[in-house]
XYZ file of C-alpha atoms in Angstrom:
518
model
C 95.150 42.056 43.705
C 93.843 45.208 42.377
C 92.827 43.346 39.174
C 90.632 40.659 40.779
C 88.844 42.767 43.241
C 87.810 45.029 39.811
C 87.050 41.828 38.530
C 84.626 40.732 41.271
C 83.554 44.000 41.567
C 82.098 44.117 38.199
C 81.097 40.558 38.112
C 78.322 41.373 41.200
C 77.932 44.551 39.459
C 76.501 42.720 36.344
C 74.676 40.118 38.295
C 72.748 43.016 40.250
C 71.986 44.651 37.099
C 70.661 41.236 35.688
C 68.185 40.613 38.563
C 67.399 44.262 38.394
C 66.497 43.619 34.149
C 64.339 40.550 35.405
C 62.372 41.987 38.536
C 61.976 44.979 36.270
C 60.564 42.997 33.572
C 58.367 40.871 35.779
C 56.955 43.681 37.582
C 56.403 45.312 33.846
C 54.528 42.487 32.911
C 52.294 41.194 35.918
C 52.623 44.859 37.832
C 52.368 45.889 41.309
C 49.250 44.436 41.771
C 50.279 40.787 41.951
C 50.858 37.596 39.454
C 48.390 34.764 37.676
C 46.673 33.262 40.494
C 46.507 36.547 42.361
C 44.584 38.145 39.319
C 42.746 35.022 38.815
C 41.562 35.019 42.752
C 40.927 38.840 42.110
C 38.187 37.830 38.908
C 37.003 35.220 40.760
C 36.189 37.685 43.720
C 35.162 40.614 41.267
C 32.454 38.032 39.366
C 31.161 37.125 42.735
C 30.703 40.386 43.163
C 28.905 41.364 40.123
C 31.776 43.572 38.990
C 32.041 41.756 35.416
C 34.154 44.749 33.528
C 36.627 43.987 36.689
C 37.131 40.831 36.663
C 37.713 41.006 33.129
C 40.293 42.656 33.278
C 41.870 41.002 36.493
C 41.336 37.397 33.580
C 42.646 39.475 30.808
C 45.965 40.130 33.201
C 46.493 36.781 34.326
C 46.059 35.585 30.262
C 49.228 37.989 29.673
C 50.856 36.131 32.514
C 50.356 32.733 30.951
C 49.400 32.898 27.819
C 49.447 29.099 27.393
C 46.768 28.595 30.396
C 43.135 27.885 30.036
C 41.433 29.123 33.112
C 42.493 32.688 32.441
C 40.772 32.242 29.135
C 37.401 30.383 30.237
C 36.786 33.041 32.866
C 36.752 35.691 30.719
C 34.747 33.726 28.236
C 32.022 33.171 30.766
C 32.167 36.578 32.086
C 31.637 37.721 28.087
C 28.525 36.115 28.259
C 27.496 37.394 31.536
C 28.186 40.875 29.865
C 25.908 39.257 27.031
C 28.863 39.977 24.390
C 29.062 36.470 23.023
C 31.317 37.622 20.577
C 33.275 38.422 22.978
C 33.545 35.262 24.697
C 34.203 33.472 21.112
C 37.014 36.109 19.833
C 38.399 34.778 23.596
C 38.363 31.197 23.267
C 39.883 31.467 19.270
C 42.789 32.980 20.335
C 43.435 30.423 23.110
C 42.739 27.611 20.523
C 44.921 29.520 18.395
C 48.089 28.853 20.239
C 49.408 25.333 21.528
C 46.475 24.166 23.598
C 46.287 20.974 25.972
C 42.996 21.652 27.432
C 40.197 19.608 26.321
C 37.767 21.374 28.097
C 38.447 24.768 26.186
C 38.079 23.187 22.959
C 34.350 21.956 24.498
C 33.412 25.217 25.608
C 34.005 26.984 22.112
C 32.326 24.728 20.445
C 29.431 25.306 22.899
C 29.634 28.840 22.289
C 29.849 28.015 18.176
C 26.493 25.718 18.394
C 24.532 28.005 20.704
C 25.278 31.096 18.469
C 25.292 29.411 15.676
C 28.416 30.308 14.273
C 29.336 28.775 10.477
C 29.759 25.673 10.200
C 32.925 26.243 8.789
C 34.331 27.621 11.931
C 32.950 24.495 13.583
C 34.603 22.173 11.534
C 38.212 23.622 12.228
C 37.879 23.426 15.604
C 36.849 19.691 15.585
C 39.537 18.593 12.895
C 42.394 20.405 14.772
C 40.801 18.554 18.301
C 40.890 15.099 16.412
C 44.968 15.482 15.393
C 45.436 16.920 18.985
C 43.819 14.711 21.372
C 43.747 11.733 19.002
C 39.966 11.446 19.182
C 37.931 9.693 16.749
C 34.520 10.810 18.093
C 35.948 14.897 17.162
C 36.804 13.630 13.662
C 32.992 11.950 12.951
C 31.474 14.887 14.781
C 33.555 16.949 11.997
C 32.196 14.549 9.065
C 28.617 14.955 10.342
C 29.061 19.219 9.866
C 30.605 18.246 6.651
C 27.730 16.532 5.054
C 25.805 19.487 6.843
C 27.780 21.954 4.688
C 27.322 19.908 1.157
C 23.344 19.211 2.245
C 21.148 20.347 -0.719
C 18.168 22.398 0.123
C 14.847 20.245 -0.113
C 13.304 20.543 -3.445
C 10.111 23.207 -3.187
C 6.544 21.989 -4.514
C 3.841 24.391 -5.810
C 1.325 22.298 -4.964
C 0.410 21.669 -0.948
C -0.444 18.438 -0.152
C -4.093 17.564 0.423
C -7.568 16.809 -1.837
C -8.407 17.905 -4.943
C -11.592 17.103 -7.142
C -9.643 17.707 -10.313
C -6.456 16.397 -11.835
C -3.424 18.130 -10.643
C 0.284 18.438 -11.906
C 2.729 18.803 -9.279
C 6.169 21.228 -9.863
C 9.373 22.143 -8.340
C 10.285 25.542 -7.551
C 13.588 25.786 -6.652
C 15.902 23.864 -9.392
C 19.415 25.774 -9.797
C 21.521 24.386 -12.557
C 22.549 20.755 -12.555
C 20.276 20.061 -10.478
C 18.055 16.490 -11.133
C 15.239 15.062 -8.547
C 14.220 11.387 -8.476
C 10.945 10.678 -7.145
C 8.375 7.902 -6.279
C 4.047 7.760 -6.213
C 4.090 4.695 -4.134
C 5.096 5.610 -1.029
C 8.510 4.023 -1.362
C 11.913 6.311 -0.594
C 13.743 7.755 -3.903
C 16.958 6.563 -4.763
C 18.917 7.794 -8.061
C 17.432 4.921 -9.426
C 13.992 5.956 -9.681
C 11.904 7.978 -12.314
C 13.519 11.426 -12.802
C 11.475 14.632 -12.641
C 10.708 16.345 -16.189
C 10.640 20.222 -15.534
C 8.777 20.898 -18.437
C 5.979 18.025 -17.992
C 5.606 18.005 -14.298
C 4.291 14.880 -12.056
C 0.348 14.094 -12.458
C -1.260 13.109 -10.193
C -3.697 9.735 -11.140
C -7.215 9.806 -9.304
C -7.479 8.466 -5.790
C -4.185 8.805 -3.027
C -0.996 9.159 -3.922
C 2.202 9.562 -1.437
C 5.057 11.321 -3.625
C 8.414 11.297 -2.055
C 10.902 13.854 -3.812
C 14.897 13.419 -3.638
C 17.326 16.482 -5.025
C 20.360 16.339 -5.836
C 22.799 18.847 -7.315
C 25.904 18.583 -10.273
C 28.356 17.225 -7.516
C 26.006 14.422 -6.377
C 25.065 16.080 -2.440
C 21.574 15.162 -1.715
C 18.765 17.063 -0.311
C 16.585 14.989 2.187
C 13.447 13.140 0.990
C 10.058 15.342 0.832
C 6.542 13.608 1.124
C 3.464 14.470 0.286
C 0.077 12.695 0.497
C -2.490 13.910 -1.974
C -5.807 12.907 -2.608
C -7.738 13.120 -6.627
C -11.268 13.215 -6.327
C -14.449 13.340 -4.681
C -13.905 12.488 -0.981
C -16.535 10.452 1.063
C -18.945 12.772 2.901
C -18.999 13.442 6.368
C -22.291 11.236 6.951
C -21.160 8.219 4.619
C -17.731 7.644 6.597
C -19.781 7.793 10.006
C -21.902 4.857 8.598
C -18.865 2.480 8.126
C -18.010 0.570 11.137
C -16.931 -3.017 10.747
C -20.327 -5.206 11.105
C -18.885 -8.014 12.606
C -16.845 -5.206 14.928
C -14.809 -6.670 17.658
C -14.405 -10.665 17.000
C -12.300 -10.076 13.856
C -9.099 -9.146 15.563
C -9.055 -12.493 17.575
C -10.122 -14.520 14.268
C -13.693 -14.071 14.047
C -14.937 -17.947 15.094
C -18.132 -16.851 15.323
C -20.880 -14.636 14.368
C -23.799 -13.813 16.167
C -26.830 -13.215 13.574
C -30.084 -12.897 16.470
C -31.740 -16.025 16.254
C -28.574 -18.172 15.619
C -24.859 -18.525 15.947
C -22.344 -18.895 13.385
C -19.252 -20.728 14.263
C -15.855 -22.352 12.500
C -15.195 -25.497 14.742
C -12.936 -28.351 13.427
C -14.672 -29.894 10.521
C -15.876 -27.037 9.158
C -18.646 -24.144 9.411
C -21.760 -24.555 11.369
C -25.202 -23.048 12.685
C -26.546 -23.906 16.233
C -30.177 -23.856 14.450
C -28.825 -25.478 10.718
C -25.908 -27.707 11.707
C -22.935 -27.771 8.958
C -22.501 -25.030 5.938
C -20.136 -26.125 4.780
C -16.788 -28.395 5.284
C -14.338 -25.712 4.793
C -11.983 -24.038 7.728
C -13.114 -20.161 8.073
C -11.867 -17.599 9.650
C -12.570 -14.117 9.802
C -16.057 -14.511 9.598
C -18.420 -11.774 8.569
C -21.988 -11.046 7.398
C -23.280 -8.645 4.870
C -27.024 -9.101 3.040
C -27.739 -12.387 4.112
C -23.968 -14.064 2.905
C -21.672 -14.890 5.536
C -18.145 -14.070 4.646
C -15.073 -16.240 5.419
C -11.310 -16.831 4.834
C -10.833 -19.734 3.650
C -8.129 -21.859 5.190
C -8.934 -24.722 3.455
C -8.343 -22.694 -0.247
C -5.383 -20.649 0.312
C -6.346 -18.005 2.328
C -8.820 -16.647 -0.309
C -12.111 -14.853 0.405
C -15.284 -16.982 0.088
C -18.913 -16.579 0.999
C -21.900 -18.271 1.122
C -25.486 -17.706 2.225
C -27.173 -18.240 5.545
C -28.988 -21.544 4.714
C -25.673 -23.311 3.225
C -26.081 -22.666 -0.277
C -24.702 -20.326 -3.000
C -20.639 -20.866 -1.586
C -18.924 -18.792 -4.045
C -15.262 -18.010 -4.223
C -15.062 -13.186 -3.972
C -11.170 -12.724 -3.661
C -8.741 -14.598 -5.161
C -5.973 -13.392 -3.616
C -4.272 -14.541 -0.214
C -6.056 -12.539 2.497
C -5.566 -12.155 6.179
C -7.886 -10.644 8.136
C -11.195 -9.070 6.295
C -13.922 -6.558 7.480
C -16.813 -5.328 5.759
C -17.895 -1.921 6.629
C -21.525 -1.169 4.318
C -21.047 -2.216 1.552
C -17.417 -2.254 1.450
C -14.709 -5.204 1.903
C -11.881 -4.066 3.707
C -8.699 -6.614 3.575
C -4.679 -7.426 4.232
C -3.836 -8.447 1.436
C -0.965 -10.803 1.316
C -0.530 -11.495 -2.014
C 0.594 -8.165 -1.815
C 2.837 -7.530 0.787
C -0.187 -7.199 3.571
C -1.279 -4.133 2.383
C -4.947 -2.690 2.924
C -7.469 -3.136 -0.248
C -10.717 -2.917 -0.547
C -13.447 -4.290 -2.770
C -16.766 -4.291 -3.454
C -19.023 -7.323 -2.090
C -18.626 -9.355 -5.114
C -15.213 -8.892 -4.786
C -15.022 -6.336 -7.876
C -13.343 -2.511 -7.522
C -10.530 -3.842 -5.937
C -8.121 -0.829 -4.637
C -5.326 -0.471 -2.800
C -5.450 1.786 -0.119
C -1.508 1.970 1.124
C 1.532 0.555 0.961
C 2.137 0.434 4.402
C 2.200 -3.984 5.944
C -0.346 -4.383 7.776
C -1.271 -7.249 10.342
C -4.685 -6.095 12.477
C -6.958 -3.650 12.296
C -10.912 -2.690 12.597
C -13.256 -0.375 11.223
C -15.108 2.148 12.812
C -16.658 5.331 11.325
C -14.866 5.260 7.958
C -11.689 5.260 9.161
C -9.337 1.995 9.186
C -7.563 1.345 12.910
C -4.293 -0.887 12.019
C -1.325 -1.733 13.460
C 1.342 -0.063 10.771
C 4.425 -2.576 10.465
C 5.595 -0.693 7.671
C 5.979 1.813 11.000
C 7.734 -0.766 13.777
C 4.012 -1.764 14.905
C 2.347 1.513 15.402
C -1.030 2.842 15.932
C -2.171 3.819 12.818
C -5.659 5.425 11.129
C -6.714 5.309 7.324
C -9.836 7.083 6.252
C -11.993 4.497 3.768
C -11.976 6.376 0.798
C -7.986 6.585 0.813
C -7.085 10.280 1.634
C -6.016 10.538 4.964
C -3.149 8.567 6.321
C -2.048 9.195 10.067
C 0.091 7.465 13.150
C -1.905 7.711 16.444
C 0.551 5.964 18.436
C 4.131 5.168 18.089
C 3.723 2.554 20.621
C 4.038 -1.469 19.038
C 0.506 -2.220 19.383
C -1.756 -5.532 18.875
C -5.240 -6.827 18.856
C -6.896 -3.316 18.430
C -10.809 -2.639 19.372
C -13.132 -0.303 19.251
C -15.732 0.374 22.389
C -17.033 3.398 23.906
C -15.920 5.741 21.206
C -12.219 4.698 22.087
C -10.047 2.870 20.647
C -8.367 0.267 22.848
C -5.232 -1.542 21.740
C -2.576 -3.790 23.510
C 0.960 -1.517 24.073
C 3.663 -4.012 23.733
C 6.553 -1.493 24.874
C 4.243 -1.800 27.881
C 4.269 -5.869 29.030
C 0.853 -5.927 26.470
C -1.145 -4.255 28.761
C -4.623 -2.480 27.371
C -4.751 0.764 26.660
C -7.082 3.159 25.000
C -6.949 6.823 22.883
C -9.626 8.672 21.206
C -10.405 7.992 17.408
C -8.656 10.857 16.241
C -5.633 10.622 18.874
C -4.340 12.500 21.890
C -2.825 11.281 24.796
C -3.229 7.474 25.542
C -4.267 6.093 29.151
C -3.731 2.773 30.785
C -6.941 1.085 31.424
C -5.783 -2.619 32.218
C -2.536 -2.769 34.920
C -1.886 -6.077 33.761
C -0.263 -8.088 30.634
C -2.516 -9.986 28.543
C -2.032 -12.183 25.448
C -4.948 -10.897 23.998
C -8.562 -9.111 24.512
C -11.992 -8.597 22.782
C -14.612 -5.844 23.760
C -18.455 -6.483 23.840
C -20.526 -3.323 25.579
C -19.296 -2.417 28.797
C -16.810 -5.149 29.133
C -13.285 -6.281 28.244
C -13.153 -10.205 27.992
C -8.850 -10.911 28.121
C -6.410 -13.832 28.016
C -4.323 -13.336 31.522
C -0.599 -13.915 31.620
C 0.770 -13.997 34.611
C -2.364 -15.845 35.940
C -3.450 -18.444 33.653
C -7.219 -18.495 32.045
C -9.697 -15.846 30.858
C -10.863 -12.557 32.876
C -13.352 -9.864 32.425
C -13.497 -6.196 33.811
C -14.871 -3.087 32.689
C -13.753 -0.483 30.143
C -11.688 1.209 32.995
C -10.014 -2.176 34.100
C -12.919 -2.250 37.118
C -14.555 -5.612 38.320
C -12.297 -7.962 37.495
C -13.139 -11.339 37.670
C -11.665 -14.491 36.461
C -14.438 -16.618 34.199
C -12.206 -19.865 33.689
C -9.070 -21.297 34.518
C -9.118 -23.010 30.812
C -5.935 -21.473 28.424
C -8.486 -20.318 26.092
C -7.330 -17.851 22.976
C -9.363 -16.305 19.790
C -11.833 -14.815 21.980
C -15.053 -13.525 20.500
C -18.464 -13.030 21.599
C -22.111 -14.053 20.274
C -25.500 -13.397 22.342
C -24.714 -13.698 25.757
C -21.844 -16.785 25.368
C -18.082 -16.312 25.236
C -16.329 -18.273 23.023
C -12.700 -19.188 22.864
C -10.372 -22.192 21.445
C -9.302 -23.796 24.579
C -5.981 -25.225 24.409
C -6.596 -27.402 27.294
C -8.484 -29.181 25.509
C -7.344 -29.750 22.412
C -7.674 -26.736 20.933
C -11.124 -27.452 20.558
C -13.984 -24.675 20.578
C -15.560 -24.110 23.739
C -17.744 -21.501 25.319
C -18.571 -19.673 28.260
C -21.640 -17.506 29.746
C -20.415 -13.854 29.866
C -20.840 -13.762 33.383
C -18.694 -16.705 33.966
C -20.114 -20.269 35.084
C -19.344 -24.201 33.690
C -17.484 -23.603 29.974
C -18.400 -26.540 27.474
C -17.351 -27.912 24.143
C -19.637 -26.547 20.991
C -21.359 -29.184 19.771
């Protein structure tokens, strides 16, 4: 009996000392002051406070408690930066990502803290390849090959010559070439590939007289490449001041909507079915024109009837003489300057001479519309997705005005007003040499010409053709006819009229009866 009452005896003795061992080591660990969620409540309630050393140490407590736990970690994090000790705040978040982590949103936050300290990418990279294996997330594992390419990125290659004009010949050099290194590079405008002409450090790149765009691509001994540098330059002597103000298209609005007619004082010039005709001289001639235009006593026409190419013939009928052989679209003489798409060569701008000599190309860049006004070209870029574009005349300065998909752009006022397509088409207008845009029509149209003080449009929504002033004022409709390819001569609106055939018709500019052309 003796033995089993020893026997208990010690048996509750050991199980007293055991509890003892754990409330011992409990209290050693979380202390008198409470366990994880009271130390948590006690940071939450020292940050509130403004007591950020505190509650620090309150997070840094309940971390000991539950060393697997996020919050404990995030809150001191935050309160790091609070503290401003960023450093901190990462050294924090690594450790917690350093044991066996469920939390999503801890991974998130260091790599917040990474990106807006801008820690190495290196350190970045980790973090996101060790989130893709735990949460099984593709979007952490492309986010880690995006650093990656980062990391191998080769630094630009450096020119020592800065973009711009230059009377003389120039030779253009790189700067920064480490060992291995090769760069492929292009003078039309076009991107480099590894394809392309390479880059002779001894001989450099000259530059050949008039514009050149050269786009540089570097890459180094393991293949990384740098991104593409471009440079516009100009060889040269540049158009003064005074001569580019003289060049505005002379047949100015009428040539984005096809140029039917021409207005020459006494007279009108139209393109009607059967061919080209005078209201004071009858028929010029049989062919089908477009783009009409008149320079020292020649009008100037696309011929539809010869493959697009530019013809022209004198005022009275006589002299018709083919000037570009080449497939045009729409043509503009500025002076004494022809200024065409040319789509014989992928639409891109050219310009000639008025016999059709000098030819030059002016840019790569597709181009489907544009005008003339004060020696700079106004197209619509679709090299660019339809932008707003201007080209000086002499080739040396390229810019986009608008990144808006544009169409049927005029010149009025000294504005330039274009149709935005990201807009329904409705008009709007910008300075020559940009700046902020402005609505000036609150409703779509299919297209528009300017003469003066008024806009002459195509409606949409509301069949026939309007007029209102530059500021969209005064509207007023002047037909119900579906008439397109709007131009104006005198004081007569002209337009094809598809209600009728698509024959020509016009219009007073003030509206009244509208009537076949003779």
């Amino acid at each position: 009996m003796k033995t089993k009452t020893g026997i208990k005896a010690a048996a509750w003795g050991l199980a007293i000392l055991i509890n003892a061992v754990i409330v011992f080591a409990y209290f050693g660990l979380v202390g008198l002051d409470g366990g994880y969620h009271t130390q948590i409540e006690k940071g939450d309630e020292y940050v509130a406070a403004g007591e950020y050393e505190k509650a620090v140490k309150a997070y840094t407590k309940a971390m000991s408690i539950a060393p697997t736990t996020s919050t404990g970690y995030i809150k001191a994090a935050e309160t790091y930066e609070r503290l401003q000790l960023p450093d901190k705040a990462i050294e924090t978040m690594e450790k917690y990502v350093a044991t066996s982590p469920r939390s999503l949103e801890s991974f998130e936050y260091l790599l917040s803290l990474y990106e807006e300290h801008d820690s190495a990418l290196e350190k970045r990279i980790a973090v996101l390849d060790q989130a893709a294996v735990l949460f099984d997330d593709a979007g952490y594992a492309t986010r880690s090959g995006e650093l990656k390419l980062l990391l191998s990125a080769v630094e630009a290659p450096a020119v020592t010559l800065a973009a711009g004009s230059y009377k003389d010949a120039q030779t253009v050099k790189i700067s920064n070439l480490d060992a291995g290194d090769t760069v492929y590079y292009t003078t039309n405008g076009a991107d480099p590939d590894t394809a392309c002409s390479k880059y002779n450090p001894e001989k450099g790149i000259s530059l050949k007289k008039g514009a050149t765009t050269l786009k540089l691509l570097r890459c180094d001994a393991e293949g990384h490449t740098s991104d593409v540098v471009s440079l516009a330059y100009y060889i040269g002597d540049r158009l003064s001041g005074t001569a580019l103000e003289g060049l505005t298209s002379q047949s100015g609005n009428g040539i984005v909507t096809g140029a039917r007619t021409l207005y020459l004082g006494t007279e009108t010039v139209y393109s009607a079915k059967g061919g080209l005709f005078s209201t004071t001289r009858g028929m010029l001639t049989d062919d089908a024109a477009e783009s009409l235009n008149y320079s020292n006593g020649y009008i100037y026409y696309v011929n539809t009837s010869d493959g697009d190419t530019l013809y022209r013939i004198d005022a009275l009928g006589q002299n018709r003489e083919q000037i570009l052989k080449v497939k045009c679209g729409m043509v503009h003489i500025a002076g004494e300057t022809i200024v065409f798409e040319n789509k014989s060569d992928g639409s891109a701008l050219y310009t000639a001479s008025l016999t059709g000599g000098s030819q030059t190309k002016l840019t790569n860049d597709r181009v489907s519309m544009f005008t003339v006004f004060k020696g700079y070209i106004y197209c619509r870029n679709d090299s660019d997705s339809g932008a707003l574009y201007r080209y000086s005349l002499d080739g040396a300065e390229s810019e986009a005005l608008v990144d808006a998909r544009v169409s049927c752009i005029n010149i009025s006022d000294n504005f330039v007003y274009y149709m935005n397509m990201n807009d329904d088409g409705k008009i709007y207008r910008i300075a020559p040499d940009g700046g902020d845009a402005s609505q000036v029509c609150p409703v779509g149209v299919s297209e528009f010409t300017l003469s003066g003080e008024t806009i002459f449009y195509r409606g949409v929504a509301e069949k026939g053709i309007f007029r209102c002033g530059l500021m969209g004022e005064d509207t007023m409709q002047l037909t119900g006819d579906d008439g397109a390819k709007l131009s104006v001569a005198g004081n007569r609106l002209y337009y094809v009229n598809y209600s009728d055939g698509s024959a020509l018709y016009s219009i007073g500019i003030n509206g009244g009866a509208g009537a076949p052309v003779a």
